[in-house]
Tab-separated table of C-alpha atoms in Angstrom:
chain	number	residue	atom	x	y	z
G	16	MET	CA	6.734	-29.599	41.190
G	17	GLY	CA	10.422	-30.116	40.445
G	18	LEU	CA	12.211	-28.756	37.390
G	19	ASN	CA	13.940	-30.925	34.849
G	20	ASN	CA	17.359	-29.828	33.658
G	21	SER	CA	16.218	-27.767	30.682
G	22	GLU	CA	13.496	-26.104	32.731
G	23	ALA	CA	15.978	-25.358	35.528
G	24	GLY	CA	18.342	-23.768	33.049
G	25	GLU	CA	15.598	-21.435	31.810
G	26	SER	CA	13.964	-20.764	35.184
G	27	ASN	CA	16.055	-17.759	36.110
G	28	SER	CA	14.319	-15.587	33.530
G	29	ARG	CA	11.035	-16.218	35.338
G	30	LEU	CA	12.271	-15.607	38.882
G	31	SER	CA	12.018	-12.219	40.543
G	32	LYS	CA	14.674	-11.060	42.999
G	33	ASN	CA	12.232	-11.642	45.855
G	34	GLN	CA	11.697	-15.228	44.691
G	35	ILE	CA	15.456	-15.809	44.602
G	36	ARG	CA	15.729	-14.349	48.128
G	37	THR	CA	13.032	-16.808	49.223
G	38	ILE	CA	15.032	-19.720	47.784
G	39	HIS	CA	18.026	-18.549	49.834
G	40	ALA	CA	15.960	-17.958	52.991
G	41	ALA	CA	16.538	-21.277	54.802
G	42	HIS	CA	20.317	-21.168	54.342
G	43	ARG	CA	20.446	-17.494	55.285
G	44	ARG	CA	18.466	-18.169	58.467
G	45	GLU	CA	20.693	-21.094	59.436
G	46	THR	CA	23.835	-19.029	58.804
G	47	ALA	CA	22.500	-16.013	60.705
G	48	GLN	CA	21.413	-18.007	63.741
G	49	ARG	CA	25.022	-19.101	64.286
G	50	GLU	CA	25.803	-15.447	64.977
G	51	ALA	CA	23.153	-15.064	67.704
G	52	LYS	CA	25.596	-15.375	70.607
G	53	MET	CA	28.021	-12.895	69.062
G	54	VAL	CA	25.178	-10.412	68.545
G	55	GLY	CA	24.053	-10.912	72.136
G	56	ASP	CA	27.564	-10.394	73.477
G	57	HIS	CA	28.699	-7.503	71.279
G	58	GLY	CA	25.725	-6.227	69.302
G	59	GLN	CA	24.775	-3.135	71.278
G	60	ARG	CA	28.356	-1.901	71.351
G	61	LEU	CA	28.932	-2.608	67.671
G	62	LEU	CA	25.696	-0.821	66.793
G	63	ASN	CA	27.462	2.474	67.469
G	64	HIS	CA	29.523	1.895	64.306
G	65	PHE	CA	26.388	2.245	62.162
G	66	ALA	CA	25.252	5.701	61.089
G	67	GLU	CA	21.948	7.447	61.383
G	68	GLY	CA	20.856	9.358	58.308
G	69	SER	CA	21.344	12.683	60.058
G	70	GLU	CA	25.025	11.810	60.642
G	71	VAL	CA	25.832	11.437	56.933
G	72	GLY	CA	27.029	14.513	55.100
G	73	VAL	CA	27.077	13.257	51.527
G	74	GLU	CA	29.587	15.794	50.204
G	75	ALA	CA	31.893	15.049	53.165
G	76	ILE	CA	31.937	11.243	52.760
G	77	ASP	CA	35.585	10.157	52.994
G	78	PRO	CA	36.022	6.359	52.745
G	79	GLU	CA	38.941	4.359	54.054
G	80	LEU	CA	39.645	0.649	53.746
G	81	VAL	CA	40.228	-1.128	57.069
G	82	LEU	CA	41.762	-4.579	56.680
G	83	VAL	CA	40.014	-7.080	58.949
G	84	ASP	CA	42.108	-9.512	60.986
G	85	PRO	CA	40.576	-12.597	62.665
G	86	ASP	CA	39.327	-12.405	66.247
G	87	THR	CA	39.221	-8.613	66.433
G	88	GLU	CA	36.596	-5.950	66.987
G	89	GLU	CA	36.671	-5.341	63.238
G	90	ALA	CA	35.988	-9.039	62.588
G	91	ASN	CA	32.917	-8.962	64.810
G	92	LEU	CA	31.727	-5.792	63.086
G	93	PHE	CA	32.137	-7.479	59.694
G	94	ARG	CA	30.099	-10.450	60.913
G	95	ILE	CA	27.274	-8.392	62.338
G	96	ALA	CA	27.095	-6.142	59.255
G	97	ALA	CA	26.918	-9.228	57.019
G	98	LEU	CA	23.619	-10.113	58.725
G	99	LEU	CA	22.068	-7.215	56.785
G	100	TRP	CA	22.630	-9.051	53.470
G	101	SER	CA	19.525	-10.676	51.964
G	102	VAL	CA	21.500	-13.810	50.971
G	103	PRO	CA	23.999	-15.753	53.101
G	104	VAL	CA	27.499	-14.281	53.115
G	105	SER	CA	30.209	-16.798	52.279
G	106	ARG	CA	33.317	-17.024	54.449
G	107	GLY	CA	35.410	-17.244	51.286
G	108	PHE	CA	38.009	-19.813	50.294
G	109	GLY	CA	41.801	-19.963	50.213
G	110	ARG	CA	43.393	-16.521	50.056
G	111	ARG	CA	41.144	-13.938	51.679
G	112	MET	CA	41.165	-10.209	52.317
G	113	ARG	CA	38.233	-8.680	54.163
G	114	PHE	CA	37.738	-4.930	54.476
G	115	LEU	CA	35.481	-2.590	56.367
G	116	VAL	CA	34.760	0.539	54.356
G	117	ARG	CA	34.591	3.286	56.963
G	118	ASP	CA	33.635	6.949	56.579
G	119	ARG	CA	36.368	9.127	58.088
G	120	SER	CA	33.977	12.079	58.260
G	121	ASN	CA	31.897	10.476	61.030
G	122	GLN	CA	33.752	7.206	61.827
G	123	LYS	CA	30.726	5.157	60.741
G	124	LEU	CA	30.539	2.044	58.591
G	125	ILE	CA	29.785	2.512	54.891
G	126	GLY	CA	29.943	-1.145	53.833
G	127	LEU	CA	31.889	-4.369	53.362
G	128	LEU	CA	34.310	-5.639	50.730
G	129	ALA	CA	35.926	-9.086	50.678
G	130	LEU	CA	38.141	-10.812	48.118
G	131	GLY	CA	38.963	-14.508	48.074
G	132	SER	CA	40.407	-17.227	45.872
G	133	PRO	CA	38.446	-17.583	42.644
G	134	VAL	CA	36.599	-20.678	41.480
G	135	PHE	CA	39.006	-22.811	39.453
G	136	ASN	CA	36.534	-23.527	36.648
G	137	LEU	CA	34.497	-20.524	35.530
G	138	SER	CA	33.680	-20.660	31.824
G	139	PRO	CA	32.622	-17.012	31.279
G	140	ARG	CA	35.881	-15.797	32.840
G	141	ASP	CA	38.133	-18.338	31.140
G	142	ASN	CA	36.580	-17.798	27.710
G	143	TRP	CA	36.801	-14.003	28.086
G	144	ILE	CA	40.483	-14.194	28.948
G	145	GLY	CA	41.209	-16.872	26.318
G	146	TRP	CA	42.755	-19.281	28.813
G	147	THR	CA	43.774	-22.856	28.200
G	148	VAL	CA	43.780	-25.230	31.164
G	149	ARG	CA	47.558	-24.803	31.424
G	150	ASP	CA	47.246	-20.994	31.347
G	151	ARG	CA	44.740	-21.117	34.169
G	152	GLU	CA	46.872	-23.395	36.324
G	153	GLU	CA	49.876	-21.118	35.876
G	154	ARG	CA	48.231	-17.715	36.295
G	155	LEU	CA	45.013	-18.001	38.319
G	156	VAL	CA	47.149	-16.758	41.215
G	157	ASN	CA	46.829	-13.262	39.681
G	158	VAL	CA	43.028	-13.269	39.979
G	159	MET	CA	40.789	-12.792	43.003
G	160	ASP	CA	37.023	-13.032	43.394
G	161	ALA	CA	34.973	-10.409	45.239
G	162	PHE	CA	32.582	-12.537	47.290
G	163	VAL	CA	31.210	-9.736	49.483
G	164	ILE	CA	30.397	-6.275	48.133
G	165	GLY	CA	27.845	-3.858	49.503
G	166	ALA	CA	26.820	-0.923	51.641
G	167	VAL	CA	24.900	-0.869	54.911
G	168	PRO	CA	22.068	1.553	55.716
G	169	PRO	CA	21.786	4.465	55.343
G	170	TYR	CA	24.653	4.482	52.800
G	171	SER	CA	22.917	1.700	50.863
G	172	GLN	CA	20.021	4.107	50.241
G	173	LEU	CA	22.502	6.445	48.527
G	174	ILE	CA	23.700	3.716	46.095
G	175	GLY	CA	26.717	3.347	48.350
G	176	GLY	CA	27.120	-0.201	47.050
G	177	LYS	CA	28.522	1.201	43.802
G	178	LEU	CA	31.093	3.152	45.808
G	179	VAL	CA	32.165	0.026	47.696
G	180	ALA	CA	32.331	-2.013	44.470
G	181	ALA	CA	34.395	0.646	42.708
G	182	LEU	CA	37.009	0.548	45.490
G	183	ILE	CA	38.083	-2.863	44.155
G	184	GLY	CA	40.100	-0.834	41.675
G	185	SER	CA	41.944	1.246	44.259
G	186	GLY	CA	45.697	1.245	44.713
G	187	GLU	CA	45.151	0.456	48.381
G	188	VAL	CA	43.555	-2.923	47.539
G	189	SER	CA	46.435	-3.750	45.187
G	190	GLN	CA	48.957	-2.812	47.889
G	191	HIS	CA	47.276	-5.008	50.497
G	192	PHE	CA	47.326	-7.904	48.024
G	193	GLU	CA	51.005	-7.337	47.235
G	194	ARG	CA	51.982	-7.345	50.915
G	195	ARG	CA	49.998	-10.458	51.741
G	196	TYR	CA	50.208	-12.609	48.612
G	197	GLY	CA	52.838	-11.055	46.350
G	198	LEU	CA	55.305	-13.904	46.790
G	199	LYS	CA	53.749	-17.292	47.466
G	200	ARG	CA	54.366	-20.914	46.582
G	201	GLY	CA	51.592	-22.348	44.414
G	202	ILE	CA	49.727	-25.215	46.058
G	203	ILE	CA	49.110	-27.024	42.770
G	204	SER	CA	52.431	-26.378	41.021
G	205	GLY	CA	54.658	-26.088	44.091
G	206	LYS	CA	56.438	-23.232	42.316
G	207	LEU	CA	57.309	-19.926	43.932
G	208	LYS	CA	55.122	-17.333	42.220
G	209	ARG	CA	55.226	-13.555	42.254
G	210	ALA	CA	51.521	-12.763	42.062
G	211	LYS	CA	50.075	-9.495	40.816
G	212	LEU	CA	46.397	-8.722	41.199
G	213	VAL	CA	45.471	-7.834	37.618
G	214	LEU	CA	41.863	-9.046	37.515
G	215	VAL	CA	38.977	-9.320	39.983
G	216	THR	CA	35.805	-11.232	39.210
G	217	THR	CA	32.449	-11.204	40.949
G	218	THR	CA	29.027	-12.751	40.430
G	219	SER	CA	25.610	-11.274	41.091
G	220	ALA	CA	23.655	-12.767	43.971
G	221	LEU	CA	20.153	-12.239	42.581
G	222	GLY	CA	20.282	-12.792	38.836
G	223	HIS	CA	20.539	-9.475	36.992
G	224	SER	CA	22.688	-6.987	38.926
G	225	SER	CA	21.739	-3.328	39.039
G	226	LEU	CA	24.811	-2.792	41.242
G	227	TYR	CA	27.437	-3.953	38.717
G	228	ASN	CA	25.558	-3.187	35.517
G	229	ARG	CA	26.996	-0.067	33.833
G	230	LEU	CA	29.408	0.474	36.723
G	231	ARG	CA	32.013	2.522	34.924
G	232	LEU	CA	34.107	5.524	35.884
G	233	PRO	CA	36.190	6.570	32.859
G	234	GLY	CA	39.898	6.353	33.540
G	235	LEU	CA	39.315	4.731	36.933
G	236	ILE	CA	37.399	1.439	36.794
G	237	GLU	CA	34.971	-0.560	34.682
G	238	PHE	CA	32.938	-3.703	35.368
G	239	HIS	CA	32.631	-5.908	32.263
G	240	ARG	CA	29.749	-8.372	31.992
G	241	LEU	CA	31.252	-11.720	30.963
G	242	GLY	CA	28.179	-13.948	30.815
G	243	THR	CA	26.249	-16.087	33.281
G	244	THR	CA	26.832	-19.153	35.410
G	245	ASN	CA	25.053	-22.410	34.545
G	246	GLY	CA	22.780	-22.497	37.575
G	247	TRP	CA	24.526	-25.131	39.702
G	248	GLY	CA	25.010	-24.644	43.428
G	249	HIS	CA	24.791	-25.943	46.981
G	250	PHE	CA	23.222	-23.104	48.968
G	251	GLN	CA	19.915	-24.989	49.129
G	252	VAL	CA	21.606	-27.702	51.237
G	253	PRO	CA	21.631	-26.729	54.961
G	254	ASP	CA	24.868	-27.306	56.859
G	255	SER	CA	23.211	-29.961	59.025
G	256	ILE	CA	22.466	-32.087	55.939
G	257	PHE	CA	25.800	-31.269	54.300
G	258	ASN	CA	27.671	-32.563	57.357
G	259	GLN	CA	25.749	-35.845	57.092
G	260	MET	CA	26.742	-36.041	53.428
G	261	ARG	CA	30.393	-35.657	54.413
G	262	ARG	CA	29.967	-38.376	57.030
G	263	LEU	CA	28.531	-40.709	54.397
G	264	LEU	CA	31.538	-40.128	52.119
G	265	GLU	CA	33.914	-40.514	55.061
G	266	LEU	CA	32.473	-43.958	55.818
G	267	GLY	CA	33.214	-44.908	52.218
G	268	GLY	CA	36.746	-43.507	52.344
G	269	HIS	CA	36.033	-40.906	49.680
G	270	LYS	CA	38.636	-38.135	49.272
G	271	TYR	CA	36.012	-35.349	49.276
G	272	ALA	CA	35.073	-36.083	52.899
G	273	SER	CA	38.245	-34.640	54.392
G	274	GLY	CA	37.924	-31.185	52.864
G	275	TYR	CA	38.651	-29.267	49.711
G	276	ARG	CA	42.001	-28.597	48.122
G	277	TYR	CA	42.999	-25.491	46.220
G	278	GLY	CA	41.620	-25.739	42.701
G	279	ASP	CA	38.266	-27.075	43.898
G	280	GLY	CA	37.388	-24.051	46.051
G	281	PRO	CA	33.649	-23.449	46.467
G	282	ASN	CA	32.969	-26.345	44.039
G	283	TRP	CA	34.011	-28.734	46.810
G	284	ARG	CA	30.652	-28.470	48.557
G	285	LEU	CA	28.826	-29.046	45.289
G	286	ARG	CA	30.941	-32.122	44.533
G	287	VAL	CA	30.346	-33.531	48.017
G	288	ALA	CA	26.589	-33.069	47.640
G	289	ARG	CA	26.419	-34.624	44.173
G	290	GLU	CA	28.561	-37.614	45.152
G	291	ALA	CA	26.555	-38.228	48.346
G	292	LEU	CA	23.228	-38.017	46.512
G	293	GLU	CA	24.387	-40.480	43.868
G	294	ARG	CA	25.597	-42.904	46.581
G	295	ILE	CA	22.068	-43.120	47.992
G	296	GLY	CA	20.526	-43.557	44.557
G	297	LEU	CA	19.440	-39.978	43.831
G	298	ASP	CA	20.281	-37.960	40.757
G	299	GLY	CA	23.111	-35.496	41.510
G	300	ASN	CA	21.634	-33.177	38.899
G	301	VAL	CA	19.096	-31.981	41.468
G	302	MET	CA	21.886	-29.627	42.572
G	303	ARG	CA	21.082	-27.551	39.506
G	304	HIS	CA	18.931	-24.828	41.069
G	305	GLY	CA	18.599	-22.866	37.813
G	306	ILE	CA	19.555	-19.443	39.170
G	307	ARG	CA	21.875	-18.087	36.494
G	308	ARG	CA	24.143	-15.452	38.009
G	309	GLU	CA	25.843	-12.738	36.039
G	310	VAL	CA	29.648	-12.845	36.015
G	311	TYR	CA	31.653	-9.603	35.884
G	312	GLY	CA	35.332	-8.925	35.409
G	313	VAL	CA	37.262	-5.885	36.649
G	314	PRO	CA	40.661	-5.456	34.930
G	315	LEU	CA	43.250	-3.589	36.991
G	316	THR	CA	45.947	-2.937	34.383
G	317	GLU	CA	45.953	-2.153	30.677
G	318	ASN	CA	47.775	-5.319	29.660
G	319	TRP	CA	45.892	-7.611	32.019
G	320	ARG	CA	44.923	-10.064	29.267
G	321	GLU	CA	48.421	-10.275	27.791
G	322	TYR	CA	49.823	-10.847	31.289
G	323	LEU	CA	47.298	-13.589	32.088
G	324	LEU	CA	48.040	-15.264	28.746
G	325	GLY	CA	51.780	-15.184	29.408
G	326	GLU	CA	52.434	-12.884	26.458
G	327	ASP	CA	53.754	-10.062	28.687
G	328	ASP	CA	56.211	-10.689	31.491
G	329	ASP	CA	55.130	-7.758	33.645
G	330	ALA	CA	52.026	-5.777	34.489
G	331	ILE	CA	52.320	-2.236	35.795
G	332	LEU	CA	49.700	-1.532	38.454
G	333	GLU	CA	49.193	2.216	38.525
G	334	ARG	CA	45.862	2.406	40.291
G	335	PRO	CA	43.855	5.426	41.507
G	336	THR	CA	43.538	6.046	45.241
G	337	VAL	CA	40.465	5.360	47.345
G	338	LYS	CA	39.880	9.120	47.522
G	339	GLU	CA	40.045	9.588	43.748
G	340	ILE	CA	37.531	6.802	43.182
G	341	ALA	CA	35.286	7.985	46.032
G	342	ASP	CA	35.174	11.576	44.770
G	343	ALA	CA	34.045	10.333	41.356
G	344	CYS	CA	31.406	8.035	42.895
G	345	ILE	CA	30.011	10.767	45.123
G	346	GLU	CA	29.678	13.122	42.171
G	347	ARG	CA	28.290	10.475	39.817
G	348	TRP	CA	25.894	8.575	42.082
G	349	LEU	CA	25.637	9.547	45.760
G	350	LEU	CA	24.979	13.294	45.534
G	351	PRO	CA	22.290	13.021	42.818
G	352	ARG	CA	20.628	10.195	44.770
G	353	SER	CA	20.620	12.187	48.016
G	354	LYS	CA	18.783	15.010	46.256
G	355	ARG	CA	16.240	12.727	44.610
G	356	ARG	CA	15.598	10.652	47.735
G	357	PRO	CA	16.330	12.635	50.895
G	358	GLN	CA	14.380	10.062	52.946
G	359	PHE	CA	17.704	8.442	53.924
G	360	ARG	CA	18.082	11.189	56.550
G	361	ALA	CA	15.238	9.652	58.581
G	362	TRP	CA	17.140	6.362	59.096
G	363	LYS	CA	17.876	5.545	62.754
G	364	ARG	CA	20.267	3.103	64.412
G	365	GLY	CA	17.203	1.405	65.840
G	366	ASP	CA	16.162	0.562	62.269
G	367	THR	CA	19.509	-1.149	61.714
G	368	TRP	CA	19.190	-3.039	65.004
G	369	ARG	CA	15.724	-4.236	64.013
G	370	LEU	CA	17.097	-5.737	60.773
G	371	ILE	CA	19.957	-7.437	62.629
G	372	THR	CA	17.719	-8.996	65.284
G	373	GLN	CA	15.188	-10.105	62.671
G	374	ALA	CA	17.974	-11.924	60.830
G	375	ILE	CA	18.891	-14.087	63.847
G	376	GLU	CA	15.350	-14.918	64.939
G	377	PRO	CA	14.664	-18.678	65.001
């Protein structure tokens, strides 16, 4: 039975995380199967980048951020690791920075972190900041969205996802942003802008987030819960059907058919789907899946709000290093977890390979 709009809006409170994973399953399977050839060509070699539990010395964990460039070994490793996620991993939109989080102590992969252009309209974020439409147009360039955050086994069993998430606040991330996007011409305004990364947002994938909830390291980083999304989305539309929707709009000369422009971002797919459905006589509101995702904000400077409101002309980014954040995370989360649940030491690379191959099965 389908949900009407009010029921869809309330449905998230009745859905377990496993039920939400099931809703995502078809899209995840379609996305994963596109990686089958890459896994066949490179999988066994890339598997060596994943740790066994016996290779992880928790006190010795020493993360580094490795920036991922297209068409490299690191890019293939990012793609194969993303197959371990229980929901499809987006490729991101607009500006993008993808990182491998690698453990220097054993040269194995801890997890993945990726930042991309934020959604233009996001009410919890905009209300929290206090933005007008004009404010947002002028200063959204100083915000990024973390669209991939997480650890791979066996680090995930040690709450390594909190470590990866906390690294958003590192000076190294800010420096990479400055080098790549510090001076860019705005696509909407056409003005040359000196961007500073003063705020990162992220949304939970499965409703309530145990990963971001209460993620706080005093003096280093804090995740603030801003509210929830309204439960609209497009993940339930497979790419095969979405491409037919684009073709329908193309035949009618609609502007959405040719692609998205900056300012639409991820909402482009949703707008295509709604417009196509309405053109064949269906209610575009069926795109309201009802999964309300939590929205979090991570400020990176003390005067972030004043800067984003245009009240301050400068924002001083004095961020802690990856090592400083990692040491705090290991002490706060990873070491206690390793003592409570030493079962992580039994994890084998074959277990990781099994999860990867299961993901790409037809």
